[in-house]
CSV table of C-alpha atoms in Angstrom, one decimal:
chain,number,residue,atom,x,y,z
A,1,UNK,CA,7.7,25.2,0.7
A,2,UNK,CA,6.5,21.7,-0.3
A,3,UNK,CA,8.6,18.7,0.6
A,4,UNK,CA,8.6,17.4,-3.0
A,5,UNK,CA,8.7,19.5,-6.2
A,6,UNK,CA,8.0,18.1,-9.6
A,7,UNK,CA,7.9,20.0,-12.9
A,8,UNK,CA,4.3,20.5,-13.9
A,9,UNK,CA,4.8,19.2,-17.4
A,10,UNK,CA,7.2,17.4,-19.8
A,11,UNK,CA,7.0,16.5,-23.4
A,12,UNK,CA,8.9,13.9,-25.3
A,13,UNK,CA,8.7,12.0,-28.6
A,14,UNK,CA,7.6,8.4,-29.1
A,15,UNK,CA,10.6,6.1,-28.8
A,16,UNK,CA,12.7,8.6,-26.8
A,17,UNK,CA,13.4,8.6,-23.1
A,18,UNK,CA,11.9,10.9,-20.5
A,19,UNK,CA,13.5,11.8,-17.2
A,20,UNK,CA,11.0,13.0,-14.6
A,21,UNK,CA,12.5,14.6,-11.5
A,22,UNK,CA,11.3,15.0,-7.9
A,23,UNK,CA,13.3,17.4,-5.9
A,24,UNK,CA,13.3,17.4,-2.1
A,25,UNK,CA,13.2,20.7,-0.3
A,26,UNK,CA,16.2,22.0,1.5
A,27,UNK,CA,16.8,20.2,4.7
A,28,UNK,CA,15.8,16.8,3.4
A,29,UNK,CA,18.4,14.5,1.9
A,30,UNK,CA,17.3,12.3,-1.0
A,31,UNK,CA,19.6,9.6,0.1
A,32,UNK,CA,17.7,9.1,3.3
A,33,UNK,CA,14.4,8.3,1.7
A,34,UNK,CA,12.7,5.6,-0.3
A,35,UNK,CA,10.9,7.3,-3.2
A,36,UNK,CA,7.7,5.8,-4.6
A,37,UNK,CA,6.4,6.6,-8.1
A,38,UNK,CA,2.9,6.4,-9.4
A,39,UNK,CA,1.3,6.7,-12.8
A,40,UNK,CA,-2.2,8.1,-13.3
A,41,UNK,CA,-3.8,7.9,-16.7
A,42,UNK,CA,-6.8,10.2,-17.4
A,43,UNK,CA,-9.9,9.0,-15.7
A,44,UNK,CA,-8.2,6.2,-13.8
A,45,UNK,CA,-6.8,5.8,-10.3
A,46,UNK,CA,-3.1,6.1,-9.7
A,47,UNK,CA,-1.1,2.9,-10.1
A,48,UNK,CA,2.1,2.0,-8.3
A,49,UNK,CA,5.1,1.9,-10.6
A,50,UNK,CA,8.1,1.3,-8.4
A,51,UNK,CA,9.9,2.2,-5.3
A,52,UNK,CA,13.6,3.2,-5.1
A,53,UNK,CA,16.0,3.6,-2.2
A,54,UNK,CA,19.2,2.5,-3.9
A,55,UNK,CA,20.3,0.2,-6.6
A,56,UNK,CA,20.3,-2.6,-4.1
A,57,UNK,CA,17.0,-1.7,-2.5
A,58,UNK,CA,14.3,-1.2,-5.1
A,59,UNK,CA,11.1,-2.9,-6.3
A,60,UNK,CA,9.3,-2.8,-9.5
A,61,UNK,CA,5.5,-2.9,-9.4
A,62,UNK,CA,3.7,-6.0,-10.5
A,63,UNK,CA,3.5,-6.0,-14.3
A,64,UNK,CA,5.4,-2.8,-14.7
A,65,UNK,CA,7.6,-2.9,-17.7
A,66,UNK,CA,11.4,-2.7,-17.3
A,67,UNK,CA,11.2,0.5,-19.4
A,68,UNK,CA,10.4,2.2,-16.1
A,69,UNK,CA,13.3,2.6,-13.8
A,70,UNK,CA,14.4,5.0,-11.1
A,71,UNK,CA,17.5,6.5,-9.6
A,72,UNK,CA,18.7,9.4,-7.5
A,73,UNK,CA,20.8,12.5,-8.2
A,74,UNK,CA,22.4,13.4,-4.9
A,75,UNK,CA,23.9,16.6,-6.3
A,76,UNK,CA,20.4,17.8,-7.3
A,77,UNK,CA,18.8,16.3,-4.2
A,78,UNK,CA,16.3,14.6,-6.5
A,79,UNK,CA,14.7,11.3,-7.3
A,80,UNK,CA,14.4,10.5,-11.0
A,81,UNK,CA,11.9,8.3,-12.9
A,82,UNK,CA,13.3,7.3,-16.3
A,83,UNK,CA,11.0,6.0,-18.9
A,84,UNK,CA,12.7,4.6,-22.0
A,85,UNK,CA,11.2,3.7,-25.4
A,86,UNK,CA,8.3,6.1,-24.8
A,87,UNK,CA,4.9,4.9,-26.0
A,88,UNK,CA,1.7,6.7,-26.4
A,89,UNK,CA,0.2,4.8,-23.5
A,90,UNK,CA,2.8,6.4,-21.2
A,91,UNK,CA,1.1,9.7,-21.6
A,92,UNK,CA,-0.1,10.3,-18.0
A,93,UNK,CA,0.4,12.2,-14.8
A,94,UNK,CA,3.3,10.9,-12.7
A,95,UNK,CA,3.6,11.4,-8.9
A,96,UNK,CA,6.5,10.9,-6.5
A,97,UNK,CA,6.0,10.2,-2.8
A,98,UNK,CA,8.0,9.8,0.3
A,99,UNK,CA,7.3,9.1,3.9
A,100,UNK,CA,8.6,11.9,6.1
A,101,UNK,CA,8.0,12.1,9.9
A,102,UNK,CA,5.5,9.2,9.7
A,103,UNK,CA,3.5,11.1,7.1
A,104,UNK,CA,3.0,10.3,3.4
A,105,UNK,CA,3.9,13.2,1.2
A,106,UNK,CA,3.2,13.5,-2.6
A,107,UNK,CA,4.8,15.7,-5.1
A,108,UNK,CA,2.5,17.9,-7.2
A,109,UNK,CA,2.8,15.6,-10.2
A,110,UNK,CA,4.2,15.9,-13.7
A,111,UNK,CA,2.0,15.7,-16.8
A,112,UNK,CA,3.9,13.7,-19.4
A,113,UNK,CA,2.9,14.3,-23.0
A,114,UNK,CA,4.1,11.9,-25.7
A,115,UNK,CA,4.0,13.6,-29.1
B,1,UNK,CA,-6.0,-10.6,-6.1
B,2,UNK,CA,-6.7,-7.8,-3.7
B,3,UNK,CA,-9.4,-5.4,-4.8
B,4,UNK,CA,-10.8,-2.3,-3.1
B,5,UNK,CA,-14.1,-0.5,-3.7
B,6,UNK,CA,-15.2,2.8,-2.2
B,7,UNK,CA,-18.8,3.6,-1.4
B,8,UNK,CA,-20.8,6.4,0.1
B,9,UNK,CA,-22.7,9.6,-0.7
B,10,UNK,CA,-21.6,11.6,-3.7
B,11,UNK,CA,-23.0,14.9,-2.3
B,12,UNK,CA,-22.4,16.3,1.2
B,13,UNK,CA,-23.6,19.6,2.5
B,14,UNK,CA,-21.2,22.2,3.9
B,15,UNK,CA,-20.5,21.8,7.6
B,16,UNK,CA,-21.7,18.2,7.6
B,17,UNK,CA,-19.6,15.0,7.9
B,18,UNK,CA,-18.4,13.1,4.9
B,19,UNK,CA,-18.5,9.3,5.4
B,20,UNK,CA,-17.1,6.7,3.1
B,21,UNK,CA,-16.4,3.0,3.3
B,22,UNK,CA,-13.9,0.9,1.5
B,23,UNK,CA,-14.7,-2.8,1.0
B,24,UNK,CA,-11.7,-5.1,0.6
B,25,UNK,CA,-12.1,-8.3,-1.5
B,26,UNK,CA,-9.7,-11.0,-2.4
B,27,UNK,CA,-8.0,-10.8,1.0
B,28,UNK,CA,-8.6,-10.1,4.6
B,29,UNK,CA,-8.5,-6.7,6.1
B,30,UNK,CA,-7.0,-8.4,9.1
B,31,UNK,CA,-3.9,-9.4,7.2
B,32,UNK,CA,-0.6,-8.2,8.7
B,33,UNK,CA,0.6,-7.6,5.1
B,34,UNK,CA,-1.2,-4.3,4.7
B,35,UNK,CA,-2.0,-1.0,6.3
B,36,UNK,CA,-5.1,0.7,4.8
B,37,UNK,CA,-5.1,4.3,3.5
B,38,UNK,CA,-7.3,7.1,2.3
B,39,UNK,CA,-6.0,9.5,-0.3
B,40,UNK,CA,-7.9,12.3,-2.1
B,41,UNK,CA,-7.5,14.3,-5.2
B,42,UNK,CA,-9.4,17.6,-5.8
B,43,UNK,CA,-10.6,18.0,-9.4
B,44,UNK,CA,-7.6,18.8,-11.6
B,45,UNK,CA,-5.1,18.8,-8.7
B,46,UNK,CA,-2.7,16.4,-7.1
B,47,UNK,CA,-2.9,13.7,-4.5
B,48,UNK,CA,-3.2,14.3,-0.8
B,49,UNK,CA,-2.7,11.5,1.8
B,50,UNK,CA,-5.4,11.7,4.5
B,51,UNK,CA,-4.5,8.9,6.8
B,52,UNK,CA,-3.7,5.2,7.4
B,53,UNK,CA,-5.1,2.6,9.7
B,54,UNK,CA,-4.0,-0.9,10.7
B,55,UNK,CA,-6.5,-3.7,11.3
B,56,UNK,CA,-5.8,-3.4,15.0
B,57,UNK,CA,-7.2,0.2,14.9
B,58,UNK,CA,-3.8,2.0,15.1
B,59,UNK,CA,-4.0,5.2,13.0
B,60,UNK,CA,-1.8,7.8,11.5
B,61,UNK,CA,-3.3,11.0,10.2
B,62,UNK,CA,-2.2,13.9,7.9
B,63,UNK,CA,-1.4,16.7,10.4
B,64,UNK,CA,-3.2,19.2,8.2
B,65,UNK,CA,-6.5,17.2,8.5
B,66,UNK,CA,-6.0,15.5,11.9
B,67,UNK,CA,-8.6,17.5,13.7
B,68,UNK,CA,-11.3,16.5,11.2
B,69,UNK,CA,-10.4,13.0,10.1
B,70,UNK,CA,-11.4,9.7,11.8
B,71,UNK,CA,-10.5,6.3,10.3
B,72,UNK,CA,-12.0,3.0,11.6
B,73,UNK,CA,-11.9,-0.7,10.7
B,74,UNK,CA,-14.8,-3.2,10.7
B,75,UNK,CA,-13.2,-6.6,10.3
B,76,UNK,CA,-16.6,-8.4,10.3
B,77,UNK,CA,-17.4,-6.5,7.0
B,78,UNK,CA,-13.9,-6.5,5.7
B,79,UNK,CA,-14.2,-2.8,5.5
B,80,UNK,CA,-12.4,0.3,6.6
B,81,UNK,CA,-14.0,3.8,6.8
B,82,UNK,CA,-13.3,7.5,6.6
B,83,UNK,CA,-15.1,10.3,8.3
B,84,UNK,CA,-14.3,13.9,7.6
B,85,UNK,CA,-16.1,16.5,9.7
B,86,UNK,CA,-17.0,20.1,9.0
B,87,UNK,CA,-16.6,19.9,5.3
B,88,UNK,CA,-16.3,22.8,3.0
B,89,UNK,CA,-16.1,23.2,-0.8
B,90,UNK,CA,-12.4,22.7,-0.5
B,91,UNK,CA,-13.1,19.1,0.5
B,92,UNK,CA,-14.6,18.4,-2.9
B,93,UNK,CA,-12.5,15.6,-4.4
B,94,UNK,CA,-12.2,12.1,-5.7
B,95,UNK,CA,-11.5,10.0,-2.6
B,96,UNK,CA,-9.4,6.8,-3.0
B,97,UNK,CA,-8.8,4.0,-0.7
B,98,UNK,CA,-5.6,2.0,-1.0
B,99,UNK,CA,-3.8,-0.9,0.5
B,100,UNK,CA,-0.4,0.1,1.9
B,101,UNK,CA,1.8,-2.9,1.5
B,102,UNK,CA,5.3,-3.8,0.5
B,103,UNK,CA,8.4,-4.4,2.5
B,104,UNK,CA,7.6,-1.6,4.9
B,105,UNK,CA,3.9,-1.6,4.3
B,106,UNK,CA,4.3,1.9,2.8
B,107,UNK,CA,3.6,1.5,-0.9
B,108,UNK,CA,0.0,2.2,-2.1
B,109,UNK,CA,-0.9,-0.8,-4.2
B,110,UNK,CA,-3.7,-1.6,-5.0
B,111,UNK,CA,-6.0,1.4,-5.2
B,112,UNK,CA,-9.8,1.6,-5.4
B,113,UNK,CA,-11.4,3.2,-8.4
B,114,UNK,CA,-12.2,6.3,-6.4
B,115,UNK,CA,-15.4,8.1,-5.6
B,116,UNK,CA,-16.2,11.7,-6.3
B,117,UNK,CA,-17.6,13.6,-3.4
B,118,UNK,CA,-19.0,17.1,-4.0
B,119,UNK,CA,-19.5,19.5,-1.1
B,120,UNK,CA,-22.4,21.8,-1.9
B,121,UNK,CA,-25.7,23.0,-0.5
């Protein structure tokens, strides 16, 4: 069982909001972790979007629009990346990451289609 | 502005050792602000962290690769390097180097452009 599970794909319309989830496996508590989010457009390296531990402990990446935000859903044991006001340029793969036992672990990624 | 650039052979034979270097510009690899990481991505697949090194030489490896991975730092060249031994076709991937910074030096930003390494005879 992977530490982090992301839906493989998600579609949303321009101008709408998209909520991308990253679910921690049983035995890991989302509240204990800082979650990092990355965007990877086709043919480009990943780019750091933001990190989120709590509303009082978070950081936006340099130049990342405020349309990108994060939260946690403790009941679902998941981190959430929220993208509001979707634009065509937001079409990309999105990866979550945590550090667990001194190892960096990535989710499998979600392909976001804006159509 | 910190920039990273990977370099090395694009083709490696099975059972041989893959060697890549990452040159850091716009800052010193000896900065206490960053750790330095290697992350790879097989074609059409997700990201896999390989390991992280500090300028002092302290390392941290992915347990699944630990027996085959060696990271090193050359402060005179402002570079850090990756060696992966006994490669197979499963090691074909785009290899990225990244600076691991932020409050806890755990966020990968920036990244290099990546270099595709193919393992084939």
